[in-house]
XYZ file of N, CA and C in Angstrom:
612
model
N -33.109 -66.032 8.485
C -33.460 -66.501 9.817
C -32.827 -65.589 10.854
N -33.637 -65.227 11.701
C -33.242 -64.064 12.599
C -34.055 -64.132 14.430
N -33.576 -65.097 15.040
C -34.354 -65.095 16.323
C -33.512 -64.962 17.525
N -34.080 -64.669 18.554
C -33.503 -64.280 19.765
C -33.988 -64.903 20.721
N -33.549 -65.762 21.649
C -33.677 -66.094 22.864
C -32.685 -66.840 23.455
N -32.221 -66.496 24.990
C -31.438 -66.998 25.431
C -31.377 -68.814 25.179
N -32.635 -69.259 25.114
C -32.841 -71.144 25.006
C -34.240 -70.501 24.771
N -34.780 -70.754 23.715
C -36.408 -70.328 23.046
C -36.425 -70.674 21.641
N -37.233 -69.504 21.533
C -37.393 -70.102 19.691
C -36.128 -69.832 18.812
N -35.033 -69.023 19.013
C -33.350 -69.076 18.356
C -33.154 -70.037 18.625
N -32.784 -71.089 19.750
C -32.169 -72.186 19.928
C -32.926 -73.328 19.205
N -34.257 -73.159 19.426
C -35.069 -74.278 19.427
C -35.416 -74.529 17.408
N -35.497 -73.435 16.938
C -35.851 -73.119 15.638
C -34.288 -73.723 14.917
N -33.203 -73.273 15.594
C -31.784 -73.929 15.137
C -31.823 -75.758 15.456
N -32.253 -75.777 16.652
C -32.214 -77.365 16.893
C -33.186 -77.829 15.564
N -34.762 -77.669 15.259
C -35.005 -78.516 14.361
C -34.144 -77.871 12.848
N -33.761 -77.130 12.153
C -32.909 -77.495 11.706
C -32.024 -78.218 11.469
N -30.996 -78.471 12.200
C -30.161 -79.568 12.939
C -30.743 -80.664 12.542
N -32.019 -81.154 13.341
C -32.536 -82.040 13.233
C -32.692 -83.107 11.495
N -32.917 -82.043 10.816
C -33.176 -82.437 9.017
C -32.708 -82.486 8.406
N -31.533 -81.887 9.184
C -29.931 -82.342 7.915
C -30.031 -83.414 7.704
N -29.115 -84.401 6.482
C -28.662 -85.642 6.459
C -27.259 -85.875 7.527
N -27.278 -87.329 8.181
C -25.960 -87.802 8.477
C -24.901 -87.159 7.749
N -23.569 -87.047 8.269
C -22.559 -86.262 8.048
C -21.198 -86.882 8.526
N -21.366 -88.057 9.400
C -20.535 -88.874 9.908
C -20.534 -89.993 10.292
N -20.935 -91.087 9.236
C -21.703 -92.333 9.222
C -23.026 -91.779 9.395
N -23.621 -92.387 10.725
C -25.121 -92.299 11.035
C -25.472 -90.793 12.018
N -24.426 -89.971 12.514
C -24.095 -88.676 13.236
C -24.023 -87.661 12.082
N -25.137 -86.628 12.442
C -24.768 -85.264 11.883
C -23.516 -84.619 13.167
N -22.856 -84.251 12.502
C -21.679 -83.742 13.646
C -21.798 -81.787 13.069
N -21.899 -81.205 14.221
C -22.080 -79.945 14.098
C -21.069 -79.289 15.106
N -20.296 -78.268 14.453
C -19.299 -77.661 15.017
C -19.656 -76.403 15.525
N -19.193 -75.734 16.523
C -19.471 -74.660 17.550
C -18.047 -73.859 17.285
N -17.825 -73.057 16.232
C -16.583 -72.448 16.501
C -16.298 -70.951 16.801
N -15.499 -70.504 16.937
C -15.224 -68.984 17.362
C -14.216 -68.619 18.531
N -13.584 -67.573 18.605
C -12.878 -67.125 19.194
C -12.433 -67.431 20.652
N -11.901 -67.587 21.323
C -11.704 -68.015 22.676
C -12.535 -67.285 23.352
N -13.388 -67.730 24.877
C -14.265 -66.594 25.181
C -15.688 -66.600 24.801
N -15.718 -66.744 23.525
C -16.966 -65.909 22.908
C -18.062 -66.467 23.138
N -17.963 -67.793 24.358
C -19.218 -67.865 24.907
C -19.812 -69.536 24.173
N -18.607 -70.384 22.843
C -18.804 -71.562 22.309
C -19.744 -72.576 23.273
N -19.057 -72.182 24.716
C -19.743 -74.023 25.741
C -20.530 -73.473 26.158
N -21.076 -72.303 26.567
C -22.630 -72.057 26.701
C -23.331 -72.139 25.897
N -23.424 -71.642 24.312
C -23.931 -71.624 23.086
C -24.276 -73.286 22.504
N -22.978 -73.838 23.327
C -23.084 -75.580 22.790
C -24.067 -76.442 23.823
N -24.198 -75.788 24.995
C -24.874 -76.870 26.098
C -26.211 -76.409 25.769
N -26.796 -74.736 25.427
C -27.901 -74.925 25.194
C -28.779 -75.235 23.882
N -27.655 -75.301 23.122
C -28.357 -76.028 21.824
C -28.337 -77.615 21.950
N -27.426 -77.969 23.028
C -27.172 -79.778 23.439
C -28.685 -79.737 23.809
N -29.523 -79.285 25.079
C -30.366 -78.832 25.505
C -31.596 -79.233 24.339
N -31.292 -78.148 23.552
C -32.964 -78.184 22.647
C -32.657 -79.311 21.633
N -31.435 -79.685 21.894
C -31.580 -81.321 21.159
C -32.005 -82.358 22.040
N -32.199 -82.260 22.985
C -32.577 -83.581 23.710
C -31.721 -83.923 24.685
N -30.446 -83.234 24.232
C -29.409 -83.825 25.355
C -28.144 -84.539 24.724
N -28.167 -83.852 23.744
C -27.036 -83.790 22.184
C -25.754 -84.459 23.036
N -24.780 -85.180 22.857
C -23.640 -85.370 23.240
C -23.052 -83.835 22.530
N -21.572 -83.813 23.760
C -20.955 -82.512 23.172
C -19.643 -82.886 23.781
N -18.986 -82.720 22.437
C -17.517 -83.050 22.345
C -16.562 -81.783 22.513
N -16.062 -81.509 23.684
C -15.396 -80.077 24.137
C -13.599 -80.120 23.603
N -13.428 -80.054 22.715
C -11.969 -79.773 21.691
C -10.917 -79.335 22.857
N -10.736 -78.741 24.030
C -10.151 -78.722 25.225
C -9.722 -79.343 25.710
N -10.651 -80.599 25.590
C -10.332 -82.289 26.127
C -9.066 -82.690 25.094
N -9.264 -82.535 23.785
C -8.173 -83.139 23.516
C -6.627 -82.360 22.496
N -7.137 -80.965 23.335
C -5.880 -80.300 23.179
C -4.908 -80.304 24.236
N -3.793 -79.436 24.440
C -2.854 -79.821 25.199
C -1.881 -78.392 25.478
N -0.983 -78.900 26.334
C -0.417 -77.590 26.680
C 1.026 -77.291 25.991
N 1.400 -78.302 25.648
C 2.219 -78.354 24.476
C 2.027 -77.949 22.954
N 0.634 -78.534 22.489
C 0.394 -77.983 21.539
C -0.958 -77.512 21.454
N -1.645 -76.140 21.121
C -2.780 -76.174 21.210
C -3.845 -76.632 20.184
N -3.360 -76.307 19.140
C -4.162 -76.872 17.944
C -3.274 -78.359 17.216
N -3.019 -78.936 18.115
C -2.327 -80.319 17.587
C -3.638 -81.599 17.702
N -4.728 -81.080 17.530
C -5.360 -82.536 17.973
C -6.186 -83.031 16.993
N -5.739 -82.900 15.713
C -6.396 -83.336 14.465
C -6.439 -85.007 14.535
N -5.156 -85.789 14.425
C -5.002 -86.565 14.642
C -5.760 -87.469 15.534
N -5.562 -87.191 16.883
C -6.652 -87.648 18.149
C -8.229 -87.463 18.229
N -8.615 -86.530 16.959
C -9.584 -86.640 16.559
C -10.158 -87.589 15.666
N -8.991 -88.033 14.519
C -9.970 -88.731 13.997
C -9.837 -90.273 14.649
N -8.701 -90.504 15.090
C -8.592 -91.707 15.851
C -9.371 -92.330 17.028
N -9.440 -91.234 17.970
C -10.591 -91.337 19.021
C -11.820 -91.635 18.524
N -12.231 -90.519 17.562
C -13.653 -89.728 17.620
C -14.294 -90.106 16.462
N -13.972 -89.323 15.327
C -14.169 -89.479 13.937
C -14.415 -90.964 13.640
N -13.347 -91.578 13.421
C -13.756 -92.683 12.676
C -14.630 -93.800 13.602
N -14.392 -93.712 14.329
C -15.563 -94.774 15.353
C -16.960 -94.214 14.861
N -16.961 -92.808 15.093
C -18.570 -92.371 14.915
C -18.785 -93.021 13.637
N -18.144 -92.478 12.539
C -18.100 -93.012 11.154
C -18.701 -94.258 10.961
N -18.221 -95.225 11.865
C -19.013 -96.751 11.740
C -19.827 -96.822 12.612
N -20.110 -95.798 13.234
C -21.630 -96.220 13.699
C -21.491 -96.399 15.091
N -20.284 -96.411 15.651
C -19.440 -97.319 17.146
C -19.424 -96.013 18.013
N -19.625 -96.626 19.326
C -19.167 -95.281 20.514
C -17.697 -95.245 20.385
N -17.167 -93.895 20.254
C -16.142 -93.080 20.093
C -15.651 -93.213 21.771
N -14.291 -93.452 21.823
C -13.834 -93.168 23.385
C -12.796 -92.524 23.267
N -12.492 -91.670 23.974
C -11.361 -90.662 24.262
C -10.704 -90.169 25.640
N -9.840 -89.751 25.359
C -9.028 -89.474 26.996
C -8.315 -87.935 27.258
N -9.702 -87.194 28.005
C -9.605 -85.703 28.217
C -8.057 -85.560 28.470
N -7.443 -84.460 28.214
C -6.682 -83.810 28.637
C -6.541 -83.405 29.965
N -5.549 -83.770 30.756
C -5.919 -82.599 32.437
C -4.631 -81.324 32.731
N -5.916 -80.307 32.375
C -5.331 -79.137 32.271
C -4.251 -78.803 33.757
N -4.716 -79.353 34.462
C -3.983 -78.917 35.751
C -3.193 -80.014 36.007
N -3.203 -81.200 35.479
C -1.809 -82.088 35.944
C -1.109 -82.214 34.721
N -1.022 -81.496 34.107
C -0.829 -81.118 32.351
C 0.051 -82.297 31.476
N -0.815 -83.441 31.457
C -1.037 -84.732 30.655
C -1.576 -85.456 30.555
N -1.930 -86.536 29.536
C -3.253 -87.436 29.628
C -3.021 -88.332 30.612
N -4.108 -88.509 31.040
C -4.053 -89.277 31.934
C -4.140 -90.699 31.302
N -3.634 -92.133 32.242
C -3.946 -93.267 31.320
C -4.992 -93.871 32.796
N -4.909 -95.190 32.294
C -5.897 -95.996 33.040
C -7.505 -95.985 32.529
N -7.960 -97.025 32.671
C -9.454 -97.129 32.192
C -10.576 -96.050 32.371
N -10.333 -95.891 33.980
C -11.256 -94.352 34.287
C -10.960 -93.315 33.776
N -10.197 -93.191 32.923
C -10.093 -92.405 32.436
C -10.149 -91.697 30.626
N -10.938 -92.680 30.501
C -11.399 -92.922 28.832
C -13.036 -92.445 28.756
N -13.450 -91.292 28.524
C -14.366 -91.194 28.191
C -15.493 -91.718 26.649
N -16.542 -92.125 27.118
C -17.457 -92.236 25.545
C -18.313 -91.169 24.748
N -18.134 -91.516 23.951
C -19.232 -90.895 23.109
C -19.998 -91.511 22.045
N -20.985 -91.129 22.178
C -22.336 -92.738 21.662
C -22.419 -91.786 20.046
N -22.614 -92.459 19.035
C -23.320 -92.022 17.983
C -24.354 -91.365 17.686
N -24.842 -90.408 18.788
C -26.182 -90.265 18.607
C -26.180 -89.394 17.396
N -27.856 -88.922 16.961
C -28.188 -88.314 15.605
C -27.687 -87.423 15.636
N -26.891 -86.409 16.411
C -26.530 -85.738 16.739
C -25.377 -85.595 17.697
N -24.176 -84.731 17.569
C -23.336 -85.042 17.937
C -22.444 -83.161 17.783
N -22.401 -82.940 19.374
C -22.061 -81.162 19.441
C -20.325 -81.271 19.192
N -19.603 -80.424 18.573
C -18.155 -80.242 18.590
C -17.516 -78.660 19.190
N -17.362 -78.511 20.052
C -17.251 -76.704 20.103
C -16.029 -76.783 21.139
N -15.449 -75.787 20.286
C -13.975 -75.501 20.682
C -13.254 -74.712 19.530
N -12.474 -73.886 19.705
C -11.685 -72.990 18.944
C -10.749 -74.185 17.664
N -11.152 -73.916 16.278
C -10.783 -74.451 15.401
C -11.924 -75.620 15.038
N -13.194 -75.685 15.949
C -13.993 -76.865 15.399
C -14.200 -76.808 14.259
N -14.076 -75.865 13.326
C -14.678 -75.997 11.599
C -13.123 -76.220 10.563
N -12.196 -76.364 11.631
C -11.024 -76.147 10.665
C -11.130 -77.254 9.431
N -10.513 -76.695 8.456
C -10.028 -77.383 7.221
C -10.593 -78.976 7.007
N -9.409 -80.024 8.249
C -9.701 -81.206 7.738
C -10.779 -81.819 8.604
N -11.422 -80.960 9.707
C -12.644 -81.615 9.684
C -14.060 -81.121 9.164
N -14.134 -80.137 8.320
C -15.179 -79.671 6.989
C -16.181 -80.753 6.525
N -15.312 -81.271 6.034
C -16.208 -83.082 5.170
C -16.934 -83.729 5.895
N -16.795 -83.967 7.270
C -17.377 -84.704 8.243
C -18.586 -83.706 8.895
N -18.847 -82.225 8.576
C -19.927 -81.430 9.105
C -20.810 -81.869 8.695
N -21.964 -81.951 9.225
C -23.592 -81.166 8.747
C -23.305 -79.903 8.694
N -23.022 -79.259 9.817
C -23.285 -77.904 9.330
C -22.374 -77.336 10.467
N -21.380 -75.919 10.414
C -21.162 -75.298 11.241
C -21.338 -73.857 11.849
N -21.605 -73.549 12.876
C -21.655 -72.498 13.508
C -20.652 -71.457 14.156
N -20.644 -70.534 14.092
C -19.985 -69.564 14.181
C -20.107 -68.525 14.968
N -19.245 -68.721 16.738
C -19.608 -67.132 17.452
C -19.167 -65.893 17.217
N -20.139 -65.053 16.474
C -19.556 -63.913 16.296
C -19.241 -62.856 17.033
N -18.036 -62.750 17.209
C -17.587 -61.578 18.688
C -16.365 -61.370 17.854
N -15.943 -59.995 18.188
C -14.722 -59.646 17.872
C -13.516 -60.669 18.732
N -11.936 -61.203 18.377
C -11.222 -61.191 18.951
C -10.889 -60.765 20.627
N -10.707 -59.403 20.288
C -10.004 -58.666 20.818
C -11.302 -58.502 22.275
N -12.681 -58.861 22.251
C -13.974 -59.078 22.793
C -13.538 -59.585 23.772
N -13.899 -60.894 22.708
C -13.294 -62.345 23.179
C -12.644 -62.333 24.364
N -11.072 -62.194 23.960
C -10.362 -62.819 24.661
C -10.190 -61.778 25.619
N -10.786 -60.501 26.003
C -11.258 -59.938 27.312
C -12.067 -60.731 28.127
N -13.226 -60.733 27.536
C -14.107 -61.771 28.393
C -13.424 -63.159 29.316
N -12.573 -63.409 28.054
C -11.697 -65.300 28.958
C -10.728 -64.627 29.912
N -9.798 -63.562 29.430
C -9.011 -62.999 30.629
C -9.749 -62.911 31.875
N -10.976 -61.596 32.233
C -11.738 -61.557 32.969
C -11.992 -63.006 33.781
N -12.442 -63.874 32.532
C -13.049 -65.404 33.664
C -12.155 -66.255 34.442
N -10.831 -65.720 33.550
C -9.911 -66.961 34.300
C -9.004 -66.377 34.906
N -8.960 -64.889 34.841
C -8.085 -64.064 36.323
C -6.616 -63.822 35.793
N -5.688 -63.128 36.575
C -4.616 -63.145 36.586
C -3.871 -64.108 36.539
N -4.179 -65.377 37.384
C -3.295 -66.281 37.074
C -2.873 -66.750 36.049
N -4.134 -66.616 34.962
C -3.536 -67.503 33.903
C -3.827 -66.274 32.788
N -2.760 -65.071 32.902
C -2.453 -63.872 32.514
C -1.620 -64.410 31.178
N -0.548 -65.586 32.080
C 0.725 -65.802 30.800
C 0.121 -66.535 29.623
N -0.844 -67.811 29.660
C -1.233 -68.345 29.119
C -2.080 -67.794 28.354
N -3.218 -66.983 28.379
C -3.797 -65.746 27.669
C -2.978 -65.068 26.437
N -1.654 -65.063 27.190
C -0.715 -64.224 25.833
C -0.130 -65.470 24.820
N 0.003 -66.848 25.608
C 0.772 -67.378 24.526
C -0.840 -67.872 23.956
N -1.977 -67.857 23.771
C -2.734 -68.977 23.693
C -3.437 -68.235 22.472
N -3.777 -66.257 22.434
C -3.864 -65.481 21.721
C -3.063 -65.760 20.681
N -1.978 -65.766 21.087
C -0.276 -65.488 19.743
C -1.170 -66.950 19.073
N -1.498 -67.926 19.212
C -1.435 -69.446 18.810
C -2.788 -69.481 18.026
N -4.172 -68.543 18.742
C -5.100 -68.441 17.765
C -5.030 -67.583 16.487
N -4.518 -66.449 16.722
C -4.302 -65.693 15.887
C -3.423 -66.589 14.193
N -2.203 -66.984 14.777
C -1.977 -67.954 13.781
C -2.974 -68.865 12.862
N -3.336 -69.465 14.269
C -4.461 -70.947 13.472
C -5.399 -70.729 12.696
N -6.214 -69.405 13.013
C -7.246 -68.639 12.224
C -6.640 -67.704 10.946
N -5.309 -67.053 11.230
C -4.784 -66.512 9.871
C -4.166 -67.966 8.952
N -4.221 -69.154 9.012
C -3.598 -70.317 8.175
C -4.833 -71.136 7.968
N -6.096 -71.001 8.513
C -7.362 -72.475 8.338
C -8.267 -71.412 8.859
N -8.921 -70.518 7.992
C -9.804 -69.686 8.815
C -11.293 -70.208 8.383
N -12.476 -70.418 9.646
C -13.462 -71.047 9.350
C -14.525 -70.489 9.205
N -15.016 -68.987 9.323
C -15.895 -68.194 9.746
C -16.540 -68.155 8.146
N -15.480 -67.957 6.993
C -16.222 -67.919 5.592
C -16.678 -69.220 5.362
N -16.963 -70.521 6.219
C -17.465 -71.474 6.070
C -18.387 -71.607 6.275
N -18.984 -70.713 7.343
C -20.135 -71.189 8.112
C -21.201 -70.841 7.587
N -22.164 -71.855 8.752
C -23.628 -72.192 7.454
C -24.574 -70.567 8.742
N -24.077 -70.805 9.228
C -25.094 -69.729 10.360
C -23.840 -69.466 11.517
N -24.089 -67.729 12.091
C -23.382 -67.008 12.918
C -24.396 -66.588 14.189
N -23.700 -66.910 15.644
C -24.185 -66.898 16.691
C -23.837 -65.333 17.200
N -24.946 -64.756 17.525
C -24.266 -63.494 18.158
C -25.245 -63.147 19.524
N -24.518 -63.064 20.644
C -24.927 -62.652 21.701
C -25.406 -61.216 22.188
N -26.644 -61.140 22.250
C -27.170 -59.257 23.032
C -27.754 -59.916 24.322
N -28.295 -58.704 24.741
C -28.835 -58.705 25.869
C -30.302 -59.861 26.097
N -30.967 -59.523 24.771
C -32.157 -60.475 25.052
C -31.703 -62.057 24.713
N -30.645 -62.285 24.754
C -30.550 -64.011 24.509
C -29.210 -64.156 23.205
N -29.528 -64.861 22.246
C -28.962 -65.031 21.013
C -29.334 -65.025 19.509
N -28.754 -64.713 18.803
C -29.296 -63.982 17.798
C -28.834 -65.490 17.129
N -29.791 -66.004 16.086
C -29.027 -67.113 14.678
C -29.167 -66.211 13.530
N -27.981 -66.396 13.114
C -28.549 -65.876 11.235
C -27.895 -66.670 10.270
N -27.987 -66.318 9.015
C -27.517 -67.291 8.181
C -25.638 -66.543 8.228
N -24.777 -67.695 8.109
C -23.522 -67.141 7.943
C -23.370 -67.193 6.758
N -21.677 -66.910 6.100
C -21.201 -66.464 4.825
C -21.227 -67.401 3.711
N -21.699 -69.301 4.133
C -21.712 -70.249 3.375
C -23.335 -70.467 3.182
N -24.069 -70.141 4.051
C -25.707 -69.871 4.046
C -26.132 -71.338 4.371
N -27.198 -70.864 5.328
C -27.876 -71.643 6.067
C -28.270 -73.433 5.311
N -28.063 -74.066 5.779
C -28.418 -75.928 5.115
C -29.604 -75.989 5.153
C-alpha cells in the first residue's frame, strides 16, 4: 500500500482500513499515532480523525507532565483504558502545561465516548504496555534529529531548555520500549501530502 495525499485517497484508503479491524478495546479499535517529537503525530492524527468521521483523539500531552514525561502509563489505564474496555466514556484531566499541574474541579475532566474508533497520538503511543489494547499502530517516519528541529523551530527559543531535557528523555524511552519494529504501517511526509506504507509488523 503506497498513497499520497495530504487528506485523499492515503488518508481515506487508511481510514477504511481502520474501519475493518476487529475491536481492540472492549467495543473501540484504539489506534496509536506514534513517532518522534515534531514529526507532525497531531496533524497526521486530526486528519485521519477527519476521514473517520470525526474519530475521538486522545493527545498523550494531556496526560503527561513536567515532572515526568513518559510517566503516564498508569493514568492511562485508569482514566482511559479500562472505562473504554467496558464500553463506558473514559474521563480524564489534561495536564496544564503552563500552570504546570492538573488541574482539579469538575470543568476540568474531560470525556471520551467509546466510539468505533478511538485516535491515541503522542510520543510513546505504541509503547510496550499499551500493544495488547491496539488495533493497529502507526508510525511517523522522520528522522530524530528532523524531528526535533522542526518542534524547536515551532516552539522558539523559549522553550530552548525544555527541547534539551525532553530530547535526553525521548531518546531514553525509545532506546528501553522502542515501537517503530511494531508497527503495522509508517507515515511519511513529502511535498504532495502523505505517504502510508506497510511498516516492519505489516499492514492488519
Amino acid at each position: 500500500m503506497s498513497e499520497r495525499s495530504a487528506c485523499g485517497p492515503g488518508t481515506d484508503g487508511l481510514a477504511a482500513l481502520v474501519r475493518a479491524l476487529p475491536p481492540s478495546c472492549g467495543p473501540v479499535r484504539l489506534v496509536a499515532v506514534d513517532g518522534h517529537a515534531g514529526s507532525g503525530k497531531t496533524t497526521f492524527a486530526g486528519l485521519l480523525a477527519g476521514a473517520l468521521g470525526g474519530a475521538p483523539v486522545l493527545h498523550l500531552d494531556d496526560l503527561a507532565s513536567h515532572e515526568d514525561f513518559f510517566g503516564w502509563t498508569d493514568r492511562l489505564f485508569e482514566q482511559v483504558l479500562t472505562p473504554l474496555s467496558l464500553g463506558r466514556t473514559a474521563r480524564y484531566t489534561p495536564y496544564d502545561w503552563h500552570a504546570g499541574c492538573f488541574p482539579s474541579g469538575p470543568g476540568a475532566v474531560k470525556p471520551l465516548p467509546p466510539a468505533p474508533v478511538v485516535l491515541v497520538e503522542g510520543v510513546g503511543a505504541g509503547r510496550r504496555a499499551l500493544r495488547p489494547y491496539l488495533a493497529c499502530l502507526l508510525w511517523m517516519d522522520m528522522a530524530p534529529e528532523e524531528a526535533w528541529r522542526r518542534g524547536r523551530r515551532r516552539d522558539g527559543i523559549r522553550l530552548a531548555e525544555f527541547w534539551d531535557a525532553w530530547s535526553r528523555a525521548e531518546m531514553m524511552h525509545f532506546a528501553e520500549d522502542s515501537s517503530h519494529s511494531f508497527a503495522n504501517f509508517v507515515v511519511r511526509q513529502g511535498e504532495p501530502g502523505y505517504e502510508v506504507g506497510k511498516g516492519p509488523a505489516g499492514g492488519r
